[in-house]
Coordinates of C-alpha atoms in Angstrom, one line a residue:
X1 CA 0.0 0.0 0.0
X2 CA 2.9 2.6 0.7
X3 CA 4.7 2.0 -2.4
X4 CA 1.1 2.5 -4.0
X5 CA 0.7 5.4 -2.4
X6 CA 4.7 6.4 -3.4
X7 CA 4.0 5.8 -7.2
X8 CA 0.7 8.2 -7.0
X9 CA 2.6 11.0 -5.6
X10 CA 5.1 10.4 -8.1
X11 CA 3.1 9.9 -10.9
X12 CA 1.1 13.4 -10.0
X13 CA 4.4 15.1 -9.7
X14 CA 5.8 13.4 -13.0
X15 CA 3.0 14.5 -15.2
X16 CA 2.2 18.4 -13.4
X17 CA 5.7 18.6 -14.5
X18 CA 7.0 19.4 -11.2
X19 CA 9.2 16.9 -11.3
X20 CA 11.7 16.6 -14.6
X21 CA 14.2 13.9 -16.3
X22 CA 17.1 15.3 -18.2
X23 CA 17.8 13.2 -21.3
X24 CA 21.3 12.9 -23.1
X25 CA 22.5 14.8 -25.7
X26 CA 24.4 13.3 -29.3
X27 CA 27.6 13.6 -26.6
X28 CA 26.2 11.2 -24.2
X29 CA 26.0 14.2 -22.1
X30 CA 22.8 14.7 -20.0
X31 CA 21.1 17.8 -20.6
X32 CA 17.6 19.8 -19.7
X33 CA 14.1 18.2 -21.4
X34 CA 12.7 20.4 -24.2
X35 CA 9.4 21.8 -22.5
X36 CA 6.3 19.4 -22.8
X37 CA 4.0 20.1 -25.8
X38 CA 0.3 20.3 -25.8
X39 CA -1.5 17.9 -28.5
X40 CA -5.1 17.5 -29.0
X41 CA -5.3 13.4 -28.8
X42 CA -6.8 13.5 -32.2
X43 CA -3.3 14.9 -33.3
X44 CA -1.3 11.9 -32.0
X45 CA -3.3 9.5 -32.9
X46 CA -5.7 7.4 -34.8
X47 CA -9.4 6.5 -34.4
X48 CA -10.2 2.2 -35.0
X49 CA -13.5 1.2 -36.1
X50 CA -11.6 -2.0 -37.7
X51 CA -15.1 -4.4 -37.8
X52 CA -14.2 -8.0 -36.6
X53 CA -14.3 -9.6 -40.3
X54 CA -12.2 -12.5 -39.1
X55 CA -15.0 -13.5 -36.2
X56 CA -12.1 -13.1 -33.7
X57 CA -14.1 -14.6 -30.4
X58 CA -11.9 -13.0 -27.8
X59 CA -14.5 -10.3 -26.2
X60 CA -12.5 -7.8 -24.2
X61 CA -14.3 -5.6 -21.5
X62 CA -12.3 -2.8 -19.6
X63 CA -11.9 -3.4 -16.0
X64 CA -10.1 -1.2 -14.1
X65 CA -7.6 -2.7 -12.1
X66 CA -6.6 -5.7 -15.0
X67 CA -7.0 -3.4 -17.8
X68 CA -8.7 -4.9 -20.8
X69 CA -9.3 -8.4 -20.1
X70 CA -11.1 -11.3 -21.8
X71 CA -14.6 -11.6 -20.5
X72 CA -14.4 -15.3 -20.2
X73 CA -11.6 -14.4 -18.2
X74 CA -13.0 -11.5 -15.9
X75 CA -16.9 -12.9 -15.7
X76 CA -16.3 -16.8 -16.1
X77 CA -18.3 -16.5 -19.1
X78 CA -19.1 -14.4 -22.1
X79 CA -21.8 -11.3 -22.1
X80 CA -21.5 -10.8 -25.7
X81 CA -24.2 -11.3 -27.9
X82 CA -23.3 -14.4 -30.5
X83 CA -22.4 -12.7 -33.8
X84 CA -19.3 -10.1 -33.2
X85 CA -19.0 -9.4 -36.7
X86 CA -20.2 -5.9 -35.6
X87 CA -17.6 -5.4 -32.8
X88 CA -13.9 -3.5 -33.5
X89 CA -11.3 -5.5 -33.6
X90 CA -7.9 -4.2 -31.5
X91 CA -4.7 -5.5 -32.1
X92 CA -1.9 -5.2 -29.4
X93 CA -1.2 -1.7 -28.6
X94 CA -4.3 -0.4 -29.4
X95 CA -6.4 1.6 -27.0
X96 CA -9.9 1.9 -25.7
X97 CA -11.8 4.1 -23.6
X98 CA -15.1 2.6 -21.8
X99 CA -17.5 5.8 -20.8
X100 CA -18.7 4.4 -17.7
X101 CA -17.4 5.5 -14.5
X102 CA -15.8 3.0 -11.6
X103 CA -14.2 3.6 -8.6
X104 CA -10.8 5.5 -9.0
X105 CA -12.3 6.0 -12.3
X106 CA -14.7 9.1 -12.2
X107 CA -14.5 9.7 -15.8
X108 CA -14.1 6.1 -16.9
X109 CA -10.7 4.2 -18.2
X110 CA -9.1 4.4 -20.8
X111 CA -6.6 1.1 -21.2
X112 CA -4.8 -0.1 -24.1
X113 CA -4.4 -3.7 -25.0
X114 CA -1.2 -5.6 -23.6
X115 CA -2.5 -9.1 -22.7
X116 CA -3.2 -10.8 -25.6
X117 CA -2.0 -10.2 -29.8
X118 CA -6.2 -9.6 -30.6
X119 CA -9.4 -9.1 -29.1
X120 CA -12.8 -7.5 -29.8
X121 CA -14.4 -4.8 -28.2
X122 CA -18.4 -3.5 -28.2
X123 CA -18.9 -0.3 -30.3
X124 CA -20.2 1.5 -27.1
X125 CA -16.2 1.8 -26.8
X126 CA -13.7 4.8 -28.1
X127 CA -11.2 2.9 -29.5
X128 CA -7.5 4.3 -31.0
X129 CA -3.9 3.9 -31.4
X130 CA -1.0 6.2 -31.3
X131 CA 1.2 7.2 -34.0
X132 CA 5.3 6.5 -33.6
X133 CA 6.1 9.5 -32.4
X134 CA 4.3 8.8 -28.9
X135 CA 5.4 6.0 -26.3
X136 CA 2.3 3.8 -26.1
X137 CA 3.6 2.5 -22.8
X138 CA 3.9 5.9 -21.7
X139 CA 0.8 6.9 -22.6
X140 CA -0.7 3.9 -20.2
X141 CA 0.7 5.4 -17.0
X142 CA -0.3 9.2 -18.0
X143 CA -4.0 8.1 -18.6
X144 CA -3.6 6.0 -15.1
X145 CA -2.2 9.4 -13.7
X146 CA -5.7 10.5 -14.1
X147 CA -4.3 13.6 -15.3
X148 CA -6.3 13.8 -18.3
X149 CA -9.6 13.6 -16.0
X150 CA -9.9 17.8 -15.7
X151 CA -10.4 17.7 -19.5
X152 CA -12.9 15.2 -19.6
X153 CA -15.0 16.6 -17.2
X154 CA -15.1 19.7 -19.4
X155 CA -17.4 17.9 -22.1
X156 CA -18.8 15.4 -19.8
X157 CA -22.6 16.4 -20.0
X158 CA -24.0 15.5 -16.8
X159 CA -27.2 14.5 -18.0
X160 CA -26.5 10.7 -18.7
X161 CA -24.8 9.9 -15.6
X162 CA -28.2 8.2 -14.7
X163 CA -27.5 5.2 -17.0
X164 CA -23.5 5.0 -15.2
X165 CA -22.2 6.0 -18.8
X166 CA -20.5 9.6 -19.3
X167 CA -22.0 11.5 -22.3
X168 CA -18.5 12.4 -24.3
X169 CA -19.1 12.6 -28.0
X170 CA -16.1 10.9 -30.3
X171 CA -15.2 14.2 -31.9
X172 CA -15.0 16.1 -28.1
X173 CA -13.2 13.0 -27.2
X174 CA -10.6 13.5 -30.0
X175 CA -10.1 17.0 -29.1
X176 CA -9.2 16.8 -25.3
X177 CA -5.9 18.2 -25.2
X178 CA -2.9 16.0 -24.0
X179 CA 0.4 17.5 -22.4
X180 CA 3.2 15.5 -23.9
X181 CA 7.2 15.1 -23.3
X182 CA 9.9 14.7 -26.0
X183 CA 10.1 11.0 -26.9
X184 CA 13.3 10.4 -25.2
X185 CA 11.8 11.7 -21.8
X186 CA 8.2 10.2 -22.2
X187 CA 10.9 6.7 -22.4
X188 CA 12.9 7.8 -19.2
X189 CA 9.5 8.3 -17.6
X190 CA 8.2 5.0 -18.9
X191 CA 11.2 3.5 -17.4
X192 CA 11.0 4.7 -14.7
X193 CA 7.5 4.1 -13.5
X194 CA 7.9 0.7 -15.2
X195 CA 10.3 -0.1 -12.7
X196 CA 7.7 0.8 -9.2
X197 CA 5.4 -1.7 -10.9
X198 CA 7.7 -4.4 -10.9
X199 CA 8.8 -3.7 -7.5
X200 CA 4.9 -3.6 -6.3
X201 CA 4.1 -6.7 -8.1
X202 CA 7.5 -8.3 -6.6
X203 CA 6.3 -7.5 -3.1
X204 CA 2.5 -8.3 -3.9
X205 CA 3.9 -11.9 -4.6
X206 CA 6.5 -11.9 -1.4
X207 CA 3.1 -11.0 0.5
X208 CA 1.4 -13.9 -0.8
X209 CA 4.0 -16.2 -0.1

C-alpha cells in the first residue's frame, strides 16, 4: 500500500511537470528536457473502427484494475451477444476508452491492450492507437495518472450519468488536449515508472508467499 501510495505522488508530480528527467544529448551528455507540448489526442493519434471480419471470439471488457481483459476471463463467461461481426477489432497496442465511470475511475478508463496479440471490443467503446512519435507504454501510465480527468470533465454532460455511462461525443473525445514530453523523456519516464510496478508486483507476490 505505501509504495502504492509512493508511485501516486510520483506519478502526479511526473506529469504536473513538477518533477523533470534530463535526457542525453548526441555527446552522451545529460542535458535539460525540451518543455512538454500540448497535443489534442486527435493529433497523435488514430481513431479504430476495424469491424471483426475475421470473427475473432476474444470479447475484451475494460476493467479497471486488469486493464482490458477477456470476458471469459473476468466474468467466467461471455456477455457478448453471438455474432461479433459488428464489434472493432484491437490489435496489441491499441487503445480503448469505456464511458462508464468506476471507482478510482470518475471519468471512466481508458486502457490499451497488452495481454493478448487480438481481441474484440463493443462499439459503445472509443477505441484508437497512437502514431510512432508517442510512447504507447507511456501513454498507459499518463492516462492512469488520471491527469487527463480535468479535461474530460469539461465535455462530460452531466445529463447521462443516470445510465453509469459519461455522455462524451467521439469528436469532443478527440479534441481533449494531452500535455506531452519529447520522446526520449516520455521513455525515461516510462522506465521509470515501469520499474515501481515491478517492484509492487514483486512485493505483492512476497506478500502472498
Amino acid at each position: 500500500e505505501l509504495l502504492e501510495q509512493y508511485k501516486k505522488g510520483v506519478m502526479q508530480k511526473i506529469f504536473s511537470q513538477e518533477v523533470r528527467f534530463k535526457i542525453e544529448n548526441d555527446a552522451g551528455e545529460l542535458v535539460e528536457s525540451p518543455e512538454w507540448e500540448e497535443k489534442f489526442l486527435g493529433e497523435v493519434s488514430t481513431r479504430i473502427t476495424r469491424k471483426n471480419t475475421e470473427d475473432n471470439q476474444n470479447v475484451l471488457t475494460i476493467s479497471a484494475q486488469l486493464g482490458l481483459v477477456s470476458q471469459l476471463e473476468y466474468f467466467n463467461k461471455s456477455v457478448s451477444s453471438n455474432n461479433l461481426t459488428g464489434y472493432y477489432l484491437l490489435e496489441k497496442g491499441d487503445f480503448a476508452y469505456n464511458k462508464s465511470y468506476s471507482k478510482g475511475y470518475p471519468m471512466g478508463a481508458i486502457k490499451s491492450l497488452s495481454k493478448y496479440e487480438k481481441g474484440v471490443v463493443s462499439t459503445l467503446y472509443i477505441c484508437f492507437r497512437f502514431q510512432d512519435i508517442i510512447n504507447a507504454e507511456f501513454m498507459e501510465h499518463y492516462f492512469e495518472s488520471g491527469i487527463h480527468n480535468s479535461e474530460l470533465e469539461q465535455i462530460a454532460q452531466e445529463g447521462a450519468r443516470n445510465h453509469g455511462l459519461l455522455n462524451i461525443g467521439v469528436n469532443d473525445f478527440f479534441n481533449i488536449r494531452l500535455q506531452i514530453p519529447s520522446y526520449a523523456e516520455q521513455t525515461k519516464i516510462t522506465k521509470f515508472l515501469s520499474a515501481i510496478d515491478k517492484k509492487i508486483n514483486h512485493t505483492q507476490t512476497q506478500i502472498e508467499k
